[in-house]
Short mmCIF file of the C-alpha atoms (twelve columns), coordinates in Angstrom:
data_MODEL
# 
_entry.id   MODEL 
# 
loop_
_atom_site.group_PDB 
_atom_site.id 
_atom_site.type_symbol 
_atom_site.label_atom_id 
_atom_site.label_alt_id 
_atom_site.label_comp_id 
_atom_site.label_asym_id 
_atom_site.label_seq_id 
_atom_site.Cartn_x 
_atom_site.Cartn_y 
_atom_site.Cartn_z 
_atom_site.pdbx_PDB_model_num 
ATOM 1   C CA . MET A 1   163.808 -15.901 84.284 1 
ATOM 2   C CA . LYS A 2   162.944 -12.149 84.621 1 
ATOM 3   C CA . GLU A 3   166.349 -11.624 86.250 1 
ATOM 4   C CA . ARG A 4   168.051 -13.485 83.458 1 
ATOM 5   C CA . VAL A 5   166.271 -11.491 80.765 1 
ATOM 6   C CA . GLN A 6   167.092 -8.187  82.454 1 
ATOM 7   C CA . LYS A 7   170.738 -9.188  82.744 1 
ATOM 8   C CA . VAL A 8   170.785 -9.977  79.029 1 
ATOM 9   C CA . LEU A 9   169.073 -6.698  78.041 1 
ATOM 10  C CA . ASP A 10  171.376 -4.625  80.312 1 
ATOM 11  C CA . GLY A 11  174.432 -6.379  78.881 1 
ATOM 12  C CA . LEU A 12  173.365 -5.827  75.283 1 
ATOM 13  C CA . ASP A 13  172.698 -2.143  76.034 1 
ATOM 14  C CA . SER A 14  176.211 -1.811  77.396 1 
ATOM 15  C CA . LEU A 15  177.845 -3.636  74.504 1 
ATOM 16  C CA . PHE A 16  175.872 -2.241  71.568 1 
ATOM 17  C CA . PRO A 17  173.800 0.821   72.437 1 
ATOM 18  C CA . ASP A 18  173.711 1.998   68.841 1 
ATOM 19  C CA . ALA A 19  173.046 -1.361  67.082 1 
ATOM 20  C CA . HIS A 20  171.148 -0.897  63.855 1 
ATOM 21  C CA . CYS A 21  170.258 -2.499  60.501 1 
ATOM 22  C CA . GLU A 22  173.406 -2.707  58.360 1 
ATOM 23  C CA . LEU A 23  171.579 -3.296  55.079 1 
ATOM 24  C CA . GLU A 24  171.953 -0.101  53.047 1 
ATOM 25  C CA . HIS A 25  168.662 1.189   51.665 1 
ATOM 26  C CA . ARG A 26  166.920 4.414   50.733 1 
ATOM 27  C CA . SER A 27  163.314 3.290   50.521 1 
ATOM 28  C CA . ASN A 28  160.899 0.554   51.724 1 
ATOM 29  C CA . TYR A 29  161.350 -1.116  48.295 1 
ATOM 30  C CA . GLU A 30  165.122 -1.253  48.633 1 
ATOM 31  C CA . MET A 31  164.828 -2.552  52.180 1 
ATOM 32  C CA . ALA A 32  162.491 -5.329  51.169 1 
ATOM 33  C CA . VAL A 33  164.779 -6.418  48.320 1 
ATOM 34  C CA . ALA A 34  167.891 -6.268  50.483 1 
ATOM 35  C CA . VAL A 35  166.438 -8.353  53.289 1 
ATOM 36  C CA . VAL A 36  165.426 -11.098 50.849 1 
ATOM 37  C CA . LEU A 37  168.912 -11.126 49.356 1 
ATOM 38  C CA . SER A 38  170.491 -11.313 52.800 1 
ATOM 39  C CA . ALA A 39  169.336 -14.870 53.473 1 
ATOM 40  C CA . GLN A 40  172.393 -17.075 54.217 1 
ATOM 41  C CA . THR A 41  174.867 -14.325 53.314 1 
ATOM 42  C CA . THR A 42  176.364 -11.249 54.942 1 
ATOM 43  C CA . ASP A 43  174.881 -7.761  54.902 1 
ATOM 44  C CA . ALA A 44  178.197 -6.524  53.526 1 
ATOM 45  C CA . SER A 45  177.868 -8.872  50.602 1 
ATOM 46  C CA . VAL A 46  174.359 -7.635  49.862 1 
ATOM 47  C CA . ASN A 47  175.487 -4.008  50.119 1 
ATOM 48  C CA . ARG A 48  178.082 -4.673  47.425 1 
ATOM 49  C CA . VAL A 49  175.508 -5.789  44.828 1 
ATOM 50  C CA . THR A 50  172.490 -3.615  45.566 1 
ATOM 51  C CA . PRO A 51  173.805 -0.257  44.204 1 
ATOM 52  C CA . ALA A 52  174.032 -1.658  40.644 1 
ATOM 53  C CA . LEU A 53  170.796 -3.595  41.063 1 
ATOM 54  C CA . PHE A 54  168.870 -0.503  42.204 1 
ATOM 55  C CA . GLU A 55  170.410 1.644   39.541 1 
ATOM 56  C CA . ARG A 56  169.088 -0.746  36.905 1 
ATOM 57  C CA . TYR A 57  165.778 -1.364  38.704 1 
ATOM 58  C CA . PRO A 58  164.959 1.692   40.843 1 
ATOM 59  C CA . ASP A 59  161.361 0.727   41.785 1 
ATOM 60  C CA . ILE A 60  158.886 -2.138  42.068 1 
ATOM 61  C CA . PRO A 61  157.434 -1.931  38.499 1 
ATOM 62  C CA . SER A 62  160.851 -2.052  36.951 1 
ATOM 63  C CA . LEU A 63  162.004 -5.026  38.979 1 
ATOM 64  C CA . ALA A 64  158.694 -6.787  38.347 1 
ATOM 65  C CA . ALA A 65  159.276 -6.547  34.634 1 
ATOM 66  C CA . ALA A 66  162.991 -7.376  34.738 1 
ATOM 67  C CA . ASP A 67  164.660 -10.147 32.821 1 
ATOM 68  C CA . LEU A 68  165.603 -12.966 35.230 1 
ATOM 69  C CA . LYS A 69  169.006 -13.545 33.627 1 
ATOM 70  C CA . ASP A 70  169.875 -9.874  34.035 1 
ATOM 71  C CA . ILE A 71  168.981 -9.919  37.736 1 
ATOM 72  C CA . GLU A 72  171.090 -13.087 38.148 1 
ATOM 73  C CA . GLN A 73  174.114 -11.332 36.618 1 
ATOM 74  C CA . LEU A 74  173.791 -8.397  38.954 1 
ATOM 75  C CA . ILE A 75  173.635 -10.499 42.087 1 
ATOM 76  C CA . ALA A 76  175.845 -13.456 40.949 1 
ATOM 77  C CA . SER A 77  178.358 -12.984 43.800 1 
ATOM 78  C CA . LEU A 78  175.727 -13.915 46.346 1 
ATOM 79  C CA . GLY A 79  175.068 -17.479 47.409 1 
ATOM 80  C CA . LEU A 80  171.876 -18.987 45.992 1 
ATOM 81  C CA . TYR A 81  171.701 -16.111 43.493 1 
ATOM 82  C CA . ARG A 82  169.429 -17.845 41.066 1 
ATOM 83  C CA . ASN A 83  166.793 -18.584 43.728 1 
ATOM 84  C CA . LYS A 84  167.200 -15.102 45.059 1 
ATOM 85  C CA . ALA A 85  166.688 -13.562 41.638 1 
ATOM 86  C CA . LYS A 86  163.437 -15.452 41.270 1 
ATOM 87  C CA . ALA A 87  162.426 -14.453 44.794 1 
ATOM 88  C CA . ILE A 88  162.975 -10.722 44.462 1 
ATOM 89  C CA . ARG A 89  161.330 -10.540 41.023 1 
ATOM 90  C CA . GLY A 90  158.426 -12.593 42.304 1 
ATOM 91  C CA . MET A 91  158.104 -10.329 45.328 1 
ATOM 92  C CA . ALA A 92  158.098 -7.219  43.126 1 
ATOM 93  C CA . GLN A 93  155.448 -8.788  40.827 1 
ATOM 94  C CA . GLY A 94  153.301 -9.537  43.867 1 
ATOM 95  C CA . MET A 95  153.615 -5.945  45.143 1 
ATOM 96  C CA . HIS A 96  152.887 -4.649  41.616 1 
ATOM 97  C CA . GLU A 97  149.820 -6.826  41.042 1 
ATOM 98  C CA . HIS A 98  148.275 -6.908  44.485 1 
ATOM 99  C CA . PHE A 99  149.559 -3.974  46.514 1 
ATOM 100 C CA . HIS A 100 149.597 -0.981  44.096 1 
ATOM 101 C CA . ASP A 101 153.425 -0.891  43.863 1 
ATOM 102 C CA . THR A 102 153.878 -0.546  47.621 1 
ATOM 103 C CA . VAL A 103 155.556 -2.672  50.299 1 
ATOM 104 C CA . PRO A 104 152.761 -4.175  52.492 1 
ATOM 105 C CA . ASP A 105 152.664 -3.280  56.199 1 
ATOM 106 C CA . THR A 106 151.138 -6.426  57.697 1 
ATOM 107 C CA . MET A 107 152.567 -9.863  58.390 1 
ATOM 108 C CA . GLU A 108 149.785 -11.572 56.538 1 
ATOM 109 C CA . ASP A 109 150.217 -9.504  53.340 1 
ATOM 110 C CA . LEU A 110 154.073 -9.755  53.426 1 
ATOM 111 C CA . VAL A 111 154.237 -13.522 53.792 1 
ATOM 112 C CA . SER A 112 151.804 -13.849 50.855 1 
ATOM 113 C CA . LEU A 113 154.586 -12.578 48.621 1 
ATOM 114 C CA . PRO A 114 157.137 -14.948 46.920 1 
ATOM 115 C CA . GLY A 115 160.429 -15.035 48.758 1 
ATOM 116 C CA . VAL A 116 159.131 -13.403 51.930 1 
ATOM 117 C CA . GLY A 117 159.073 -15.614 54.981 1 
ATOM 118 C CA . ARG A 118 158.280 -14.694 58.579 1 
ATOM 119 C CA . LYS A 119 161.828 -13.547 59.366 1 
ATOM 120 C CA . CYS A 120 161.978 -11.216 56.346 1 
ATOM 121 C CA . ALA A 121 158.521 -9.932  57.122 1 
ATOM 122 C CA . ASN A 122 159.448 -9.026  60.691 1 
ATOM 123 C CA . VAL A 123 162.517 -7.085  59.505 1 
ATOM 124 C CA . ILE A 124 160.445 -5.242  56.911 1 
ATOM 125 C CA . LEU A 125 157.770 -4.338  59.501 1 
ATOM 126 C CA . ALA A 126 160.365 -3.074  61.942 1 
ATOM 127 C CA . GLU A 127 162.674 -1.211  59.539 1 
ATOM 128 C CA . CYS A 128 160.126 0.172   57.079 1 
ATOM 129 C CA . TYR A 129 157.192 0.950   59.414 1 
ATOM 130 C CA . GLY A 130 158.606 0.945   62.945 1 
ATOM 131 C CA . ILE A 131 156.085 -1.779  63.889 1 
ATOM 132 C CA . PRO A 132 157.306 -3.769  66.899 1 
ATOM 133 C CA . ALA A 133 158.675 -7.017  65.550 1 
ATOM 134 C CA . LEU A 134 161.344 -9.515  66.536 1 
ATOM 135 C CA . ALA A 135 162.943 -11.280 63.591 1 
ATOM 136 C CA . VAL A 136 164.813 -14.489 64.442 1 
ATOM 137 C CA . ASP A 137 167.779 -15.090 62.150 1 
ATOM 138 C CA . THR A 138 170.683 -17.453 62.774 1 
ATOM 139 C CA . HIS A 139 172.337 -14.946 65.155 1 
ATOM 140 C CA . VAL A 140 169.250 -14.324 67.225 1 
ATOM 141 C CA . GLU A 141 168.451 -17.990 67.387 1 
ATOM 142 C CA . ARG A 142 171.970 -18.951 68.507 1 
ATOM 143 C CA . ILE A 143 172.197 -16.191 71.117 1 
ATOM 144 C CA . SER A 144 168.710 -16.949 72.544 1 
ATOM 145 C CA . LYS A 145 169.635 -20.597 73.021 1 
ATOM 146 C CA . ARG A 146 173.088 -19.940 74.402 1 
ATOM 147 C CA . LEU A 147 171.823 -17.403 76.966 1 
ATOM 148 C CA . GLY A 148 168.985 -19.566 78.132 1 
ATOM 149 C CA . LEU A 149 166.097 -17.592 76.611 1 
ATOM 150 C CA . ALA A 150 165.113 -20.682 74.580 1 
ATOM 151 C CA . TYR A 151 165.825 -24.385 74.534 1 
ATOM 152 C CA . LYS A 152 168.336 -25.973 72.221 1 
ATOM 153 C CA . ASN A 153 165.698 -27.907 70.261 1 
ATOM 154 C CA . ASP A 154 163.210 -25.028 69.939 1 
ATOM 155 C CA . THR A 155 162.162 -24.163 66.404 1 
ATOM 156 C CA . VAL A 156 162.705 -20.701 65.041 1 
ATOM 157 C CA . LEU A 157 159.050 -19.896 65.524 1 
ATOM 158 C CA . LYS A 158 159.169 -21.128 69.119 1 
ATOM 159 C CA . VAL A 159 162.222 -18.929 69.778 1 
ATOM 160 C CA . GLU A 160 160.331 -15.928 68.422 1 
ATOM 161 C CA . GLU A 161 157.296 -16.707 70.566 1 
ATOM 162 C CA . LYS A 162 159.471 -16.982 73.737 1 
ATOM 163 C CA . LEU A 163 161.345 -13.747 73.017 1 
ATOM 164 C CA . ARG A 164 158.088 -11.893 72.339 1 
ATOM 165 C CA . LYS A 165 156.840 -13.012 75.775 1 
ATOM 166 C CA . LYS A 166 160.008 -12.358 77.732 1 
ATOM 167 C CA . ILE A 167 161.189 -9.086  76.179 1 
ATOM 168 C CA . PRO A 168 159.131 -5.857  76.488 1 
ATOM 169 C CA . GLN A 169 157.494 -4.950  73.221 1 
ATOM 170 C CA . GLU A 170 159.094 -1.573  73.117 1 
ATOM 171 C CA . ARG A 171 162.467 -3.374  73.191 1 
ATOM 172 C CA . TRP A 172 161.823 -5.809  70.325 1 
ATOM 173 C CA . ILE A 173 163.447 -3.862  67.487 1 
ATOM 174 C CA . ILE A 174 166.545 -2.687  69.324 1 
ATOM 175 C CA . THR A 175 167.062 -6.042  71.001 1 
ATOM 176 C CA . HIS A 176 166.840 -7.754  67.613 1 
ATOM 177 C CA . HIS A 177 169.677 -5.507  66.341 1 
ATOM 178 C CA . GLN A 178 171.717 -5.888  69.492 1 
ATOM 179 C CA . MET A 179 171.506 -9.690  69.370 1 
ATOM 180 C CA . ILE A 180 172.620 -9.631  65.750 1 
ATOM 181 C CA . PHE A 181 175.590 -7.428  66.585 1 
ATOM 182 C CA . PHE A 182 176.476 -9.687  69.539 1 
ATOM 183 C CA . GLY A 183 176.328 -12.787 67.327 1 
ATOM 184 C CA . ARG A 184 178.136 -11.114 64.452 1 
ATOM 185 C CA . TYR A 185 180.952 -9.475  66.370 1 
ATOM 186 C CA . LEU A 186 181.461 -11.486 69.564 1 
ATOM 187 C CA . CYS A 187 179.382 -14.620 70.049 1 
ATOM 188 C CA . HIS A 188 180.284 -16.318 66.742 1 
ATOM 189 C CA . ALA A 189 178.901 -19.732 65.835 1 
ATOM 190 C CA . ARG A 190 182.469 -21.067 66.002 1 
ATOM 191 C CA . ASN A 191 185.140 -19.727 68.232 1 
ATOM 192 C CA . PRO A 192 183.070 -17.220 70.220 1 
ATOM 193 C CA . GLU A 193 185.085 -14.534 72.029 1 
ATOM 194 C CA . CYS A 194 184.050 -15.689 75.509 1 
ATOM 195 C CA . LEU A 195 186.700 -13.628 77.328 1 
ATOM 196 C CA . LYS A 196 184.979 -10.449 76.112 1 
ATOM 197 C CA . CYS A 197 181.492 -11.716 77.009 1 
ATOM 198 C CA . PRO A 198 179.524 -10.265 79.965 1 
ATOM 199 C CA . PHE A 199 177.224 -13.277 79.981 1 
ATOM 200 C CA . GLN A 200 179.620 -16.086 80.982 1 
ATOM 201 C CA . GLU A 201 177.729 -16.830 84.184 1 
ATOM 202 C CA . ILE A 202 174.437 -17.596 82.348 1 
ATOM 203 C CA . CYS A 203 175.778 -18.947 79.028 1 
ATOM 204 C CA . ARG A 204 174.696 -22.556 78.308 1 
ATOM 205 C CA . GLU A 205 177.617 -23.060 75.923 1 
ATOM 206 C CA . LYS A 206 180.017 -22.023 78.666 1 
ATOM 207 C CA . ASN A 207 178.160 -23.983 81.398 1 
ATOM 208 C CA . ARG A 208 177.136 -27.247 79.750 1 
ATOM 209 C CA . PRO A 209 176.183 -29.068 83.087 1 
ATOM 210 C CA . ALA A 210 173.326 -26.537 83.472 1 
ATOM 211 C CA . LEU A 211 171.769 -27.350 80.109 1 
ATOM 212 C CA . ASN A 212 168.958 -29.496 81.511 1 
ATOM 213 C CA . LYS A 213 168.353 -27.325 84.607 1 
ATOM 214 C CA . THR A 214 167.942 -23.928 83.131 1 
ATOM 215 C CA . GLU A 215 164.702 -22.263 84.040 1 
ATOM 216 C CA . GLU A 216 162.272 -21.480 81.283 1 
# 
């Protein structure tokens, strides 16, 4: 397994040495809002709505006091926009009431906020505070399972636990971004570009007979 992990890390370094967060933001507040909005939609879609949203609501207190219908109108092009409007306003209200208008810097405090699950909290910890964290979104989950770093039936939490054990802590943040880039630009959920992939020898999707034999 160590050899497999190193092959994956080396390959990702070669493919995407400059992988980074593509959510546009200028502050911890903007990052937190953007990552909640990014659930089940693309970063590009989020980046199209956040400029107007942040112009209207430039900080935590203003978003906490916002009219829900107004938020909905500003983010209406996003999927699940009504739920997301409630989530970001609720998150802002929680930060305003319990954290002195700041974005918390611990997992426990972050997940206590409306709309913030473990994945979002990990992104916030990494991007806002540089705290080693490994968020598992749909891309990271898919890549981990295809490349034999986790089993097909593993939960998202189990995938995160396995990655945290197998990948050096100092690599968590960059590897998270690299796996997202790999999933976003090459190893798509449908029609992956296998001919451009350096991991064909270890890919479970490419080598289905090895599915039940892969070393954990």
